[in-house]
Structure formats: C-alpha cells, structure tokens
Tab-separated table of C-alpha atoms in Angstrom:
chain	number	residue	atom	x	y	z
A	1	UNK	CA	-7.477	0.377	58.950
A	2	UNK	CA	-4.240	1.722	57.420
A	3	UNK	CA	-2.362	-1.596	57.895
A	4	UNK	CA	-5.016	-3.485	56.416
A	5	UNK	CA	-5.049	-1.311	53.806
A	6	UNK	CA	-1.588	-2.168	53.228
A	7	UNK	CA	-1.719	-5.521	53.754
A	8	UNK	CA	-4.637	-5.709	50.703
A	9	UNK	CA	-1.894	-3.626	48.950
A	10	UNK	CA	0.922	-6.010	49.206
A	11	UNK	CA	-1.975	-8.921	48.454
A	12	UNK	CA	-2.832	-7.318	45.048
A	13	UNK	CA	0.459	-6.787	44.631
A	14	UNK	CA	1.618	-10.185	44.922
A	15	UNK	CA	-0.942	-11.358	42.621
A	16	UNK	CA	0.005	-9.380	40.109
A	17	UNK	CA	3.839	-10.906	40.546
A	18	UNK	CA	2.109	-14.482	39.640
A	19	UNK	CA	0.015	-13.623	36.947
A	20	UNK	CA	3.415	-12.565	35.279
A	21	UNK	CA	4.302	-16.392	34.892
A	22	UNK	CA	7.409	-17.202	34.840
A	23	UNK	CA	10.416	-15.619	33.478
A	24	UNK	CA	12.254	-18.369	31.967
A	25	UNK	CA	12.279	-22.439	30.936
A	26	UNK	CA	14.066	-24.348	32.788
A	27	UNK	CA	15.041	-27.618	31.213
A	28	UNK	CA	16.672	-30.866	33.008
A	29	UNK	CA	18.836	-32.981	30.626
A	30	UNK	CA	19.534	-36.198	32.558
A	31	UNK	CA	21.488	-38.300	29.879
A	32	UNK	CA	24.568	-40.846	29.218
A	33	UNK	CA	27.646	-38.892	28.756
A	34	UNK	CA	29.887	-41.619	29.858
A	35	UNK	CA	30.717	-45.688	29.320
A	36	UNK	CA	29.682	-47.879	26.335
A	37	UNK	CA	26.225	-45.445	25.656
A	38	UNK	CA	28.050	-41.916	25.535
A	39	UNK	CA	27.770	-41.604	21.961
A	40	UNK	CA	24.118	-42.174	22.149
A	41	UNK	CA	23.712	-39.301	24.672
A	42	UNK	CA	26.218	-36.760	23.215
A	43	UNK	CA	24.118	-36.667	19.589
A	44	UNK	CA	20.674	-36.370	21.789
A	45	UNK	CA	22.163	-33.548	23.774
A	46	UNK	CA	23.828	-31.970	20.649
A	47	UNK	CA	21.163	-32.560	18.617
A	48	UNK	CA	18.671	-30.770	21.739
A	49	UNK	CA	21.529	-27.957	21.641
A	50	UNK	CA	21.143	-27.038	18.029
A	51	UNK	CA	17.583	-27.108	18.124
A	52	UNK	CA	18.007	-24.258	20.751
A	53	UNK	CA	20.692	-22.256	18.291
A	54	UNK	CA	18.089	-22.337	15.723
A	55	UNK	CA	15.812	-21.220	18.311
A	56	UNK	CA	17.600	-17.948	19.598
A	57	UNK	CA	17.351	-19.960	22.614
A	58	UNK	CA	14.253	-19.285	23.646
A	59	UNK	CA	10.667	-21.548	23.950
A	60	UNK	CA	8.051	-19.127	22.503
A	61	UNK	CA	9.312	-15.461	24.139
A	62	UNK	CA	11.006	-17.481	27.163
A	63	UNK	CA	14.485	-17.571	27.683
A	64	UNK	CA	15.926	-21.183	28.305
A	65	UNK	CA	18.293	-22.548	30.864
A	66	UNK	CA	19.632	-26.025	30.219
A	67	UNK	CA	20.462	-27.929	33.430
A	68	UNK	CA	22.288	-31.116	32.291
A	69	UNK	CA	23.922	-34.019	34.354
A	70	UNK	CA	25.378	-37.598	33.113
A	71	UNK	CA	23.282	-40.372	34.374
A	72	UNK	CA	26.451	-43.311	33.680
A	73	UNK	CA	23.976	-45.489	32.182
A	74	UNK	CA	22.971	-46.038	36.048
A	75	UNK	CA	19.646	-46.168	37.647
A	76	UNK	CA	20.408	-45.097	41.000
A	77	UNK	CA	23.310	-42.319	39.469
A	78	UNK	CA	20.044	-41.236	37.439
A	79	UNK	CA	17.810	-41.010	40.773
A	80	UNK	CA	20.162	-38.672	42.697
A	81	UNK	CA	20.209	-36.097	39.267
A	82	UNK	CA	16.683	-36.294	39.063
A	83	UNK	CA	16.210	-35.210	42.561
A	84	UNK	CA	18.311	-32.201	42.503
A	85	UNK	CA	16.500	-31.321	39.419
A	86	UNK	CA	13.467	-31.487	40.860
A	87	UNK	CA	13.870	-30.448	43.918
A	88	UNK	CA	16.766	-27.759	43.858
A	89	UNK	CA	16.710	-26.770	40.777
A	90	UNK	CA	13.124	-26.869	39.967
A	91	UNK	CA	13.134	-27.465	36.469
A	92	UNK	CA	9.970	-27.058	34.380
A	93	UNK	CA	10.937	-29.790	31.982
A	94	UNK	CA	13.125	-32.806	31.505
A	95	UNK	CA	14.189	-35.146	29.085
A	96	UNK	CA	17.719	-36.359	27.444
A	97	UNK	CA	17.411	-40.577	29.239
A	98	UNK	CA	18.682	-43.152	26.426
A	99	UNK	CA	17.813	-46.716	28.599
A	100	UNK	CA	14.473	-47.675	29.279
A	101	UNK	CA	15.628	-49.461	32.842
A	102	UNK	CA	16.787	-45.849	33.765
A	103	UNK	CA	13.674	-44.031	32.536
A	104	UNK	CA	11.458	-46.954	34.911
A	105	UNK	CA	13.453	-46.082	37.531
A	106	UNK	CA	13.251	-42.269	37.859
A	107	UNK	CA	9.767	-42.135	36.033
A	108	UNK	CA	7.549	-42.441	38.972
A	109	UNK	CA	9.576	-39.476	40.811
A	110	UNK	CA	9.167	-37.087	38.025
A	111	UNK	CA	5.439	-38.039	37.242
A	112	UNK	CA	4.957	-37.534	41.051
A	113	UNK	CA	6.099	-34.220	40.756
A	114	UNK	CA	3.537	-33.329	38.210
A	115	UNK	CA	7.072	-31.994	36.162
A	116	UNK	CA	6.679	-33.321	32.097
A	117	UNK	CA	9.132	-35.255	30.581
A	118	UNK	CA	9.661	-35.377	26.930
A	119	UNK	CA	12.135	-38.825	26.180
A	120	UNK	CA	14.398	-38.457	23.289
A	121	UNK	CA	14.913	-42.428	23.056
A	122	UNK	CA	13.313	-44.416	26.015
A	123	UNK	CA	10.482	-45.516	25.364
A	124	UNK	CA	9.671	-48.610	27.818
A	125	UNK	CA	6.297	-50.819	26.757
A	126	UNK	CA	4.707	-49.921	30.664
A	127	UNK	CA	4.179	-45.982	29.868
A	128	UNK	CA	2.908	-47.167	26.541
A	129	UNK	CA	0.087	-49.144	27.856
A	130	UNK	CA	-1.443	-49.601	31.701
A	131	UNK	CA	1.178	-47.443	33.194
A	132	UNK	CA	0.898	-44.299	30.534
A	133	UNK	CA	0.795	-41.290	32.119
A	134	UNK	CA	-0.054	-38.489	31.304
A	135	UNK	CA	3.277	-36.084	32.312
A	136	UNK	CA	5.564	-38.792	29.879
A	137	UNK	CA	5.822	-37.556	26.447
A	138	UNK	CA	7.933	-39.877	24.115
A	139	UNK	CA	9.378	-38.383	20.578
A	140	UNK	CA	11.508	-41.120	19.539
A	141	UNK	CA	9.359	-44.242	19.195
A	142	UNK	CA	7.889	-46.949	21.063
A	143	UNK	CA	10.406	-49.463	22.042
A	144	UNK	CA	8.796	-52.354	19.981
A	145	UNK	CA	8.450	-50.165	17.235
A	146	UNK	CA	11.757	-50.127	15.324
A	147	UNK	CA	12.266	-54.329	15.372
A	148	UNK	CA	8.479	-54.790	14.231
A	149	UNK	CA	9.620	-53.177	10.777
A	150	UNK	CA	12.921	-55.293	10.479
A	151	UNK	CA	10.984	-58.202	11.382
A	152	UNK	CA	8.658	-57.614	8.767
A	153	UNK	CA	11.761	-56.702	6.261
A	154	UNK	CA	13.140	-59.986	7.385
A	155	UNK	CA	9.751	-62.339	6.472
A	156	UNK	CA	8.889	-60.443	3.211
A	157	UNK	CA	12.172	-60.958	1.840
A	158	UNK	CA	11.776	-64.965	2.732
A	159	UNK	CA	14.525	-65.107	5.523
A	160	UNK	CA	13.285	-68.747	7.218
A	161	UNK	CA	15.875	-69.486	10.097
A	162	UNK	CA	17.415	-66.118	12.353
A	163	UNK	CA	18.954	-65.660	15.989
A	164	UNK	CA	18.217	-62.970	17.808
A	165	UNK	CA	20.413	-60.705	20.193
A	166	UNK	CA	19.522	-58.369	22.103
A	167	UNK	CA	20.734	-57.178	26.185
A	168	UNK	CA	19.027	-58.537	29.158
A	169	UNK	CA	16.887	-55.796	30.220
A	170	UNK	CA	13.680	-54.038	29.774
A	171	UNK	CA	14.151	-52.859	26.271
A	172	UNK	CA	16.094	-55.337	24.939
A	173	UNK	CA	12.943	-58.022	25.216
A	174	UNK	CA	10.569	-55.376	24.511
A	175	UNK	CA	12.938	-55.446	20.978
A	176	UNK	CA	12.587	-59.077	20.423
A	177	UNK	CA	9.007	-59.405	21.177
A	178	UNK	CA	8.366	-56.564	18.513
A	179	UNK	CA	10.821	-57.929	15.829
A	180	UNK	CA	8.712	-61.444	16.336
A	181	UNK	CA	5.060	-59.882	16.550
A	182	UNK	CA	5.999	-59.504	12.424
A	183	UNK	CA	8.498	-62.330	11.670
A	184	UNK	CA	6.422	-65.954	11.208
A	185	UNK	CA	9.577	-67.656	9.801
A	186	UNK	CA	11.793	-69.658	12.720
A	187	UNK	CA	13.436	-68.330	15.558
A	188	UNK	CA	16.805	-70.767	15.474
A	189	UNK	CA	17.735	-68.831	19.376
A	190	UNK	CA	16.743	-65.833	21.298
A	191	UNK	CA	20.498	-64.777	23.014
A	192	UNK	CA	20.071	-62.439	25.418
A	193	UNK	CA	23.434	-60.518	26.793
A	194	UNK	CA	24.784	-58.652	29.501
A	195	UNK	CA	24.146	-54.830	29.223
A	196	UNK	CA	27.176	-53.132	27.976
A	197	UNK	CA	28.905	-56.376	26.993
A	198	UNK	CA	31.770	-56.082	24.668
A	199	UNK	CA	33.003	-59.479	23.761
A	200	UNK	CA	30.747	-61.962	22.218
A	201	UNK	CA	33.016	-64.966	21.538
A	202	UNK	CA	30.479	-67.030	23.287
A	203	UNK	CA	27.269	-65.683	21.670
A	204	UNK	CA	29.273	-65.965	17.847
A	205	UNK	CA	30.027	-69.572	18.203
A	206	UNK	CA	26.467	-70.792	19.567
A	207	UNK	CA	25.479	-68.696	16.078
A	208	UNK	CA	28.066	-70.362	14.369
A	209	UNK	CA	26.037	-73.586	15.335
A	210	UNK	CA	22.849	-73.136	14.304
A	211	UNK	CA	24.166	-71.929	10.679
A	212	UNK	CA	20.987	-68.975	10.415
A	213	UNK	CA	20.273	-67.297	6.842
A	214	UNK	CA	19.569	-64.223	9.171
A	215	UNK	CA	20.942	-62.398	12.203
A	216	UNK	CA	18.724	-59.979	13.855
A	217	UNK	CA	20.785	-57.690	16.742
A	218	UNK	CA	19.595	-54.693	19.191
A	219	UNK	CA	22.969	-53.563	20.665
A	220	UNK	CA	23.241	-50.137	21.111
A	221	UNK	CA	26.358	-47.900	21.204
A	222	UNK	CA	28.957	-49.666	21.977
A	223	UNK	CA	27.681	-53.050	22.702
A	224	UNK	CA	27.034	-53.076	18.524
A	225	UNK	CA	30.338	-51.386	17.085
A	226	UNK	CA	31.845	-54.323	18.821
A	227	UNK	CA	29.480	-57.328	18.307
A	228	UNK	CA	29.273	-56.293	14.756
A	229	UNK	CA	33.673	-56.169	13.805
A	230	UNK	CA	33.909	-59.667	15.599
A	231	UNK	CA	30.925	-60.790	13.231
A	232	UNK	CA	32.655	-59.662	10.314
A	233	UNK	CA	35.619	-61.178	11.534
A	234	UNK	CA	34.696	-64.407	13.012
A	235	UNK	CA	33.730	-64.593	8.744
A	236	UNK	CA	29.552	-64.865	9.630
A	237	UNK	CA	28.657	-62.289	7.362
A	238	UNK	CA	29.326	-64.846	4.174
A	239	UNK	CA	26.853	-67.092	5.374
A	240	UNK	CA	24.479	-64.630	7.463
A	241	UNK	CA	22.745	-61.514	6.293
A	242	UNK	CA	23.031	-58.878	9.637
A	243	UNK	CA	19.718	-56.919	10.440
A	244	UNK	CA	19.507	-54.502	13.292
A	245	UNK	CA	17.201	-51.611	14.187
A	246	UNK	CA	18.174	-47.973	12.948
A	247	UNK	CA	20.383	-47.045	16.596
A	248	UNK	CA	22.313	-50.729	15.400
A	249	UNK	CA	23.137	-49.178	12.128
A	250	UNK	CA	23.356	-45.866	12.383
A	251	UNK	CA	26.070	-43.489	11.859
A	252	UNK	CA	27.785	-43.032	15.089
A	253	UNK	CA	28.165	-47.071	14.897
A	254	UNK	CA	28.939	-47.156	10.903
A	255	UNK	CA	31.845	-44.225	12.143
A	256	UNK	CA	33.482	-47.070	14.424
A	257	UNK	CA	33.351	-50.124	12.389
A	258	UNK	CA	33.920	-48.848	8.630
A	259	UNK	CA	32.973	-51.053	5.640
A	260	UNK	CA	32.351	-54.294	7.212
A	261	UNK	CA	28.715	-52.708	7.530
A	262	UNK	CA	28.097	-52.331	3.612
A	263	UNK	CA	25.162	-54.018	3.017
A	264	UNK	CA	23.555	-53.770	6.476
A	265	UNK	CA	19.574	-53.357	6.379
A	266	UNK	CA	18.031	-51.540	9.482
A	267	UNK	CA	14.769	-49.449	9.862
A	268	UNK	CA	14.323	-46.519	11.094
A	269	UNK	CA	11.833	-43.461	11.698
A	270	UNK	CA	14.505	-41.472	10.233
A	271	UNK	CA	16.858	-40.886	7.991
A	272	UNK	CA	19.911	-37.961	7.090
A	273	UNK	CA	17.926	-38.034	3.585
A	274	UNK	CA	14.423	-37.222	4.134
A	275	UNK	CA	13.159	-34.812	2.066
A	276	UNK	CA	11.786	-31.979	3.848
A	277	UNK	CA	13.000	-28.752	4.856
A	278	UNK	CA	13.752	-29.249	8.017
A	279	UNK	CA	15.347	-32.133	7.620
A	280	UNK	CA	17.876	-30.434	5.099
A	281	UNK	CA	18.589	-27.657	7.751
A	282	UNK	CA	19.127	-29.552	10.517
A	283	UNK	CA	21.557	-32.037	8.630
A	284	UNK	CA	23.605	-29.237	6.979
A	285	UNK	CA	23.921	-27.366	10.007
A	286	UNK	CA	24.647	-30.489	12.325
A	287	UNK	CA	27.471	-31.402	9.874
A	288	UNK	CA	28.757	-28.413	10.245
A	289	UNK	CA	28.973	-27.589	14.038
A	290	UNK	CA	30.064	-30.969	14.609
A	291	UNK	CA	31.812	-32.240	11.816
A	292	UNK	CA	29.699	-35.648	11.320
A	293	UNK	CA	26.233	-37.073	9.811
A	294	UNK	CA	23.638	-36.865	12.605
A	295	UNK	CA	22.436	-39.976	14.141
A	296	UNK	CA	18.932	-40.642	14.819
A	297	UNK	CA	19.763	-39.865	18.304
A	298	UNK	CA	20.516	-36.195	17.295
A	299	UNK	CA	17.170	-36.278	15.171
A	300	UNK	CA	15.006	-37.459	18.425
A	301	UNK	CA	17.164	-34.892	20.705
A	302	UNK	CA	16.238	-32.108	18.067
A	303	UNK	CA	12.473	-33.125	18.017
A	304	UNK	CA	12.294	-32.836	21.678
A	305	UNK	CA	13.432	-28.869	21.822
A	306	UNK	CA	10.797	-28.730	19.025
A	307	UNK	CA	8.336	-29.775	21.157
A	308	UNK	CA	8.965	-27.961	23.918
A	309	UNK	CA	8.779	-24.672	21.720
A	310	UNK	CA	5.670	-25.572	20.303
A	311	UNK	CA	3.748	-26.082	23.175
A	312	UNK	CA	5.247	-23.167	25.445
A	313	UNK	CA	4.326	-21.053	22.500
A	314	UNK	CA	0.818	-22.625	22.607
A	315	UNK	CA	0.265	-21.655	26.418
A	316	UNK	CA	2.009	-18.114	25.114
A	317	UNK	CA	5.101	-18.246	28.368
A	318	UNK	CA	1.981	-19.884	30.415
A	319	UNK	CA	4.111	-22.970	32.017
A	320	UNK	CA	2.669	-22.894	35.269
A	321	UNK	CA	-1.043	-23.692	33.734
A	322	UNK	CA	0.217	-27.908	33.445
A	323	UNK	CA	-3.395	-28.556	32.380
A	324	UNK	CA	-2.759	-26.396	29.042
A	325	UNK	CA	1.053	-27.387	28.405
A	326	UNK	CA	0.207	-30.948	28.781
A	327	UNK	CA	-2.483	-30.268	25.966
A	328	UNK	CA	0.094	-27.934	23.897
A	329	UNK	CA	2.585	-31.176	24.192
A	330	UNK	CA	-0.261	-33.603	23.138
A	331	UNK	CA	-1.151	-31.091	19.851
A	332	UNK	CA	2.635	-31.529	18.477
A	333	UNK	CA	2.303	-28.361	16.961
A	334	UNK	CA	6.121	-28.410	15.134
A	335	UNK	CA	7.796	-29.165	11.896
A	336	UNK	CA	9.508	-32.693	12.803
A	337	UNK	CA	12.552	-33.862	10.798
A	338	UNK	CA	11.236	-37.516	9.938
A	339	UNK	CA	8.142	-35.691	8.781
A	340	UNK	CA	4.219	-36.574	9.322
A	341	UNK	CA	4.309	-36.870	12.992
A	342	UNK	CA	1.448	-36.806	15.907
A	343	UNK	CA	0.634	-38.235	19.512
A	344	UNK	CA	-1.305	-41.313	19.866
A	345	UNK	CA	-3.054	-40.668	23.119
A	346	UNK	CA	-0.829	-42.943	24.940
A	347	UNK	CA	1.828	-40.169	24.412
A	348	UNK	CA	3.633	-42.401	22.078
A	349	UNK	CA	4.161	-41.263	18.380
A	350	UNK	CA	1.973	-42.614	15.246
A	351	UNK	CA	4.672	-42.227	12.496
A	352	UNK	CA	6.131	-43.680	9.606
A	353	UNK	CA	8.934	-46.149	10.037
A	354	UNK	CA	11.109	-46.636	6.665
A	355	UNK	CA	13.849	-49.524	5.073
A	356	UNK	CA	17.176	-48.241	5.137
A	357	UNK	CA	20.326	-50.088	3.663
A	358	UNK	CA	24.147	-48.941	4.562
A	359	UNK	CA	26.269	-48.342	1.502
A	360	UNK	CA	28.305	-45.857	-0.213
A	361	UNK	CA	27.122	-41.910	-0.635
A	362	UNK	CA	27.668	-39.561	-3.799
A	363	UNK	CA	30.814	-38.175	-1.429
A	364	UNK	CA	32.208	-41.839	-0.793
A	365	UNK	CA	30.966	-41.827	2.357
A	366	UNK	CA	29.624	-45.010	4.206
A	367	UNK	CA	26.101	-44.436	5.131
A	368	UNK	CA	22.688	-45.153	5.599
A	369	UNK	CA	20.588	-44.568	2.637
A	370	UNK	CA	16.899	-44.875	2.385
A	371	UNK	CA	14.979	-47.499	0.975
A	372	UNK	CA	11.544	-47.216	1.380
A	373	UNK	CA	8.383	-46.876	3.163
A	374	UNK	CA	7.847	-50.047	5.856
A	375	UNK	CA	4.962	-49.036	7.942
A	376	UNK	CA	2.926	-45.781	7.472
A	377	UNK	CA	1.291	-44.185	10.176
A	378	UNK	CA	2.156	-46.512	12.858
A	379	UNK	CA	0.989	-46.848	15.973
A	380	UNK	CA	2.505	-49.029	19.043
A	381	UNK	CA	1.178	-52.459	20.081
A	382	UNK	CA	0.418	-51.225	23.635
A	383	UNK	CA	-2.121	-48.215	23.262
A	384	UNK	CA	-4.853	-50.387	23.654
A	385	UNK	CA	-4.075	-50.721	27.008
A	386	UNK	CA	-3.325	-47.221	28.105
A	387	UNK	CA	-7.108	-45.929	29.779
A	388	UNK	CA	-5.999	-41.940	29.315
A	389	UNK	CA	-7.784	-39.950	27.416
C-alpha cells in the first residue's frame, strides 16, 4: 500500500510539472544568409531581432530562444535545418524562409509535425488555396499579391505593350500570373530566367526587340540590383518605363544600384513612411541599430515576432494547447507596421497594398516614397479554394 501510495504521489506530482507549461519559446529561424538572396534574409532576421529588443525578449511572460540556421537558398540545405529543428531542438515555432520553392519543400515536414510556422516572405499560391493548412501562417503577402497592384498601376496609367521577367520557379509565375490577372493591355513576352541569374545580356536584347512602353520585373536580391544597372546601361530606360514589385525596388536594392532607379514605380504593402506609431518606432530604431532604411523584408520579419507575442500572450505561456495558439495566431491580435491588418481564413493576410515611386527624400536620400492607396483590404485570388475553416 505504501508504494502505491507513492507511486500516486509521484503521479500527482508529475501532473502538476505539465500543467506548468512550458518555460520558454523556442523559435526556429531557417532563412538565406548566404548567395544572391542574403540581403533579403539578413533584414527579415534583423528586422525579427528588433522586434524581440522591443520586446524584452520575451512572448507574453515567456522567455525566447532564437535557434537560427542559413538555408543557402537550397531546398534540400533547408530540409536537413528543419529536421534538427524539429526534431533535436524541438522548437515551438518557425519562420524566417524567403523562396517559395524552399518553403514547398520543407512545408509538409513542419505541418506534419503539428509545429506552426509564421513566413516572413514565402508565400506560395498551394498553401493559399487547396493545400492551406492550418499550422502555415503567412505575414508578408500572398505571392500574387504584390504584381496584381503594379499590373493594375501599369493599365490605369495606359501602358499598352510590356515584357515581363521574372525567375523560373514557383513564385516567379505565381508573379506573372498576378501582375496579368489586372493588366488587359499586351503582353509583348513573358521571359522567364534562371534563379539567381546575374547577367541578362540575352534577356536585354530580346527586350531591345520588341521596343515595349513598359517593363515589368520580379527579381529579387541580387538577381534585380543587377538586371536593373545593365538596364540603365544597355540605355532601355529612355524608351521603357521599369515597374517591379516592392522587394524589386526596395531599399536594400536602391542601396546597390544608386540613381539609375529615380523614377522607379513599385507597390508594396509597406512603406518606411506610413503613418502610424509603430511604424515611426520601428523605422527610427532600425536606422539606428543598423545604420540603413528598413526594407520590407525587415517590416515582414518584425510582423512575425509580433505575432508570435500576440498570440502566446492570448494562450497566457499556454503553447502546448496548439488548438488555442493556432486560434491566438488566426486573431492577429498586434499593432502591425503597414497598418489595418487581419487573417483571411486561408492564413493569408487581407491588407492594403499601396503605389510607391523611388525618388529623392527631404535628407537627399534615394528612396521609396509613397504614392497612394492601390487596393484596400485585399484579399488573395486563391482563398476560394482553401476548404479550412
């Protein structure tokens, strides 16, 4: 009788241990740190790393432990992180992937392990509609999103005749299918390139030939500082007018190539001069532990710690109930930078997506400066086919 006794003892005991929770957040940063997309994934992860300085470093009363690992813009470099994550490390929450062919290719691992992960940029067309699910949480936008605003831009300002380039994978047709869903004037080419190509001799003389009014580009990183200096200098911007998505145009791209990019239109979720509190803090203090303008990158990567505050705070530490964070993620209970923001039930945002032209500041400085509202409260084209509720 004595050792049962005991044994109930240790029982209770135990119990007690796991109705404690846990005793700190553990957060798995899989992101591009290296190659022709390292910009992109330094301003998420700095802009995820002030978010936590602003934060005392804690989600809600939780401590936080960042767990972070350079993916090389590689799927299967991406696969082997995400498994020691999971598996060793046991994170509680992941996030920080900039290419939608990575985030397909580790996806079904962490949705498998019933772990949520909050994307900072991907944001594929598949977990939008018939493959949502419902542990993929996307703050940046839908990947159509962006290029459906330029493309209206581009046909309400009576462009008639634009090529189109964008890189040969899962995002970059998901761009071009978006920038046409709103353009109805005609499509001279569609010129898909090599990921992470940096010399488009080729691609500028078959543009050259089709003399286009208009030049729509998604080329992130990289791929865009350079495609957009041998524009300039191959002398197509005195016959073209350049167009590209807000990560084409944004500062960690107007940085590399200077003042050939005066004049650039984009659109963007974002900007560094949105009115709103929060937006003012995080851009003044941004600038000032890093010494640059914050890229919309850094805004996303910001959002995302956000996030993950708000809804550890709304299961109060809880993280082992996934039924309640999942519906603490899905509230978006948090102050975002761009503004009005909320889940569709896809997981995808419904925001507001806004002109922005690139041109001198008060300071001198080349920038982005905002134009205008594009779309307002805007969903993605691919809800409709996402059956969770």
């Amino acid at each position: 009788m004595k050792i049962l006794r005991y044994f109930a003892f240790f029982l209770a005991l135990a119990a007690t241990w796991g109705a404690q929770g846990a005793d700190k957040v553990k957060v798995g940063m899989v992101t591009t740190l290296s190659g022709a997309g390292a910009g992109l994934g330094v301003d998420i992860r700095d802009g995820f790393t002030l978010a936590l300085k602003h934060l005392d470093n804690k989600f809600g009363n939780l401590p936080i432990e960042v767990i972070s690992g350079d993916d090389q813009q590689n799927p299967e470099a991406a696969k082997q992180l995400v498994d020691r994550l999971l598996k060793k490390d046991k994170v509680d929450l992941m996030t920080g992937i900039v290419f939608s062919n990575v985030m397909l290719a580790v996806g079904p691992t962490i949705f498998n392990a019933k772990t949520y992960y909050i994307s900072t940029n991907a944001g594929p067309s598949q977990y939008a509609g018939e493959q949502c699910n419902p542990y993929f949480f996307n703050v940046a936008w839908q990947n159509d999103s962006l290029h459906e605003a330029v493309g209206k831009q581009v046909n309400d300002k009576g462009f008639k005749n634009v090529v189109l380039v964008a890189p040969n994978y899962p995002a970059g047709k998901d761009a071009l299918a978006g920038f046409k869903r709103y353009y109805k004037g005609k499509v001279a080419d569609e010129i898909y390139t090599k990921l992470g190509q940096l010399d488009y001799g080729t691609e500028l003389a078959q543009i050259r030939s089709m003399k286009p009014d208009a030049v729509y580009i998604f080329l992130p990183g990289g791929m865009g500082i350079n495609f957009i200096k041998q524009f300039v200098d191959a002398g197509l911007s005195k016959s073209a007018q350049l167009f590209g998505p807000g990560f084409s145009a944004d500062e960690d791209i107007i940085k590399a190539v200077g003042a050939p990019m005066l004049g650039m239109f984009n659109a963007s979720q974002w900007g560094h001069d949105i009115d709103n509190p929060q937006n003012k803090r995080f851009v003044a203090d941004f600038v000032k532990e890093y010494g640059r303008l914050p890229s919309l990158y850094a805004s996303q990567g910001y959002d995302a710690a956000l996030l993950m505050d708000s809804a550890v705070r709304g299961v109060k530490g809880k993280i082992e109930d996934k039924e309640a964070l999942g519906k603490a993620l899905q509230a978006a209970n948090f102050k975002s930078v761009r503004g009005e923001f909320k889940f569709n039930h896809n997981h995808y945002p419904i925001q507001n997506y806004y002109l922005r032209v690139i041109g001198k500041d008060g300071q001198g400085r080349i920038t982005n400066r905002t134009l205008g509202t594009v779309f307002s409260n805007h969903g993605d084209a691919y809800a409709a086919a996402c059956k969770m509720q």
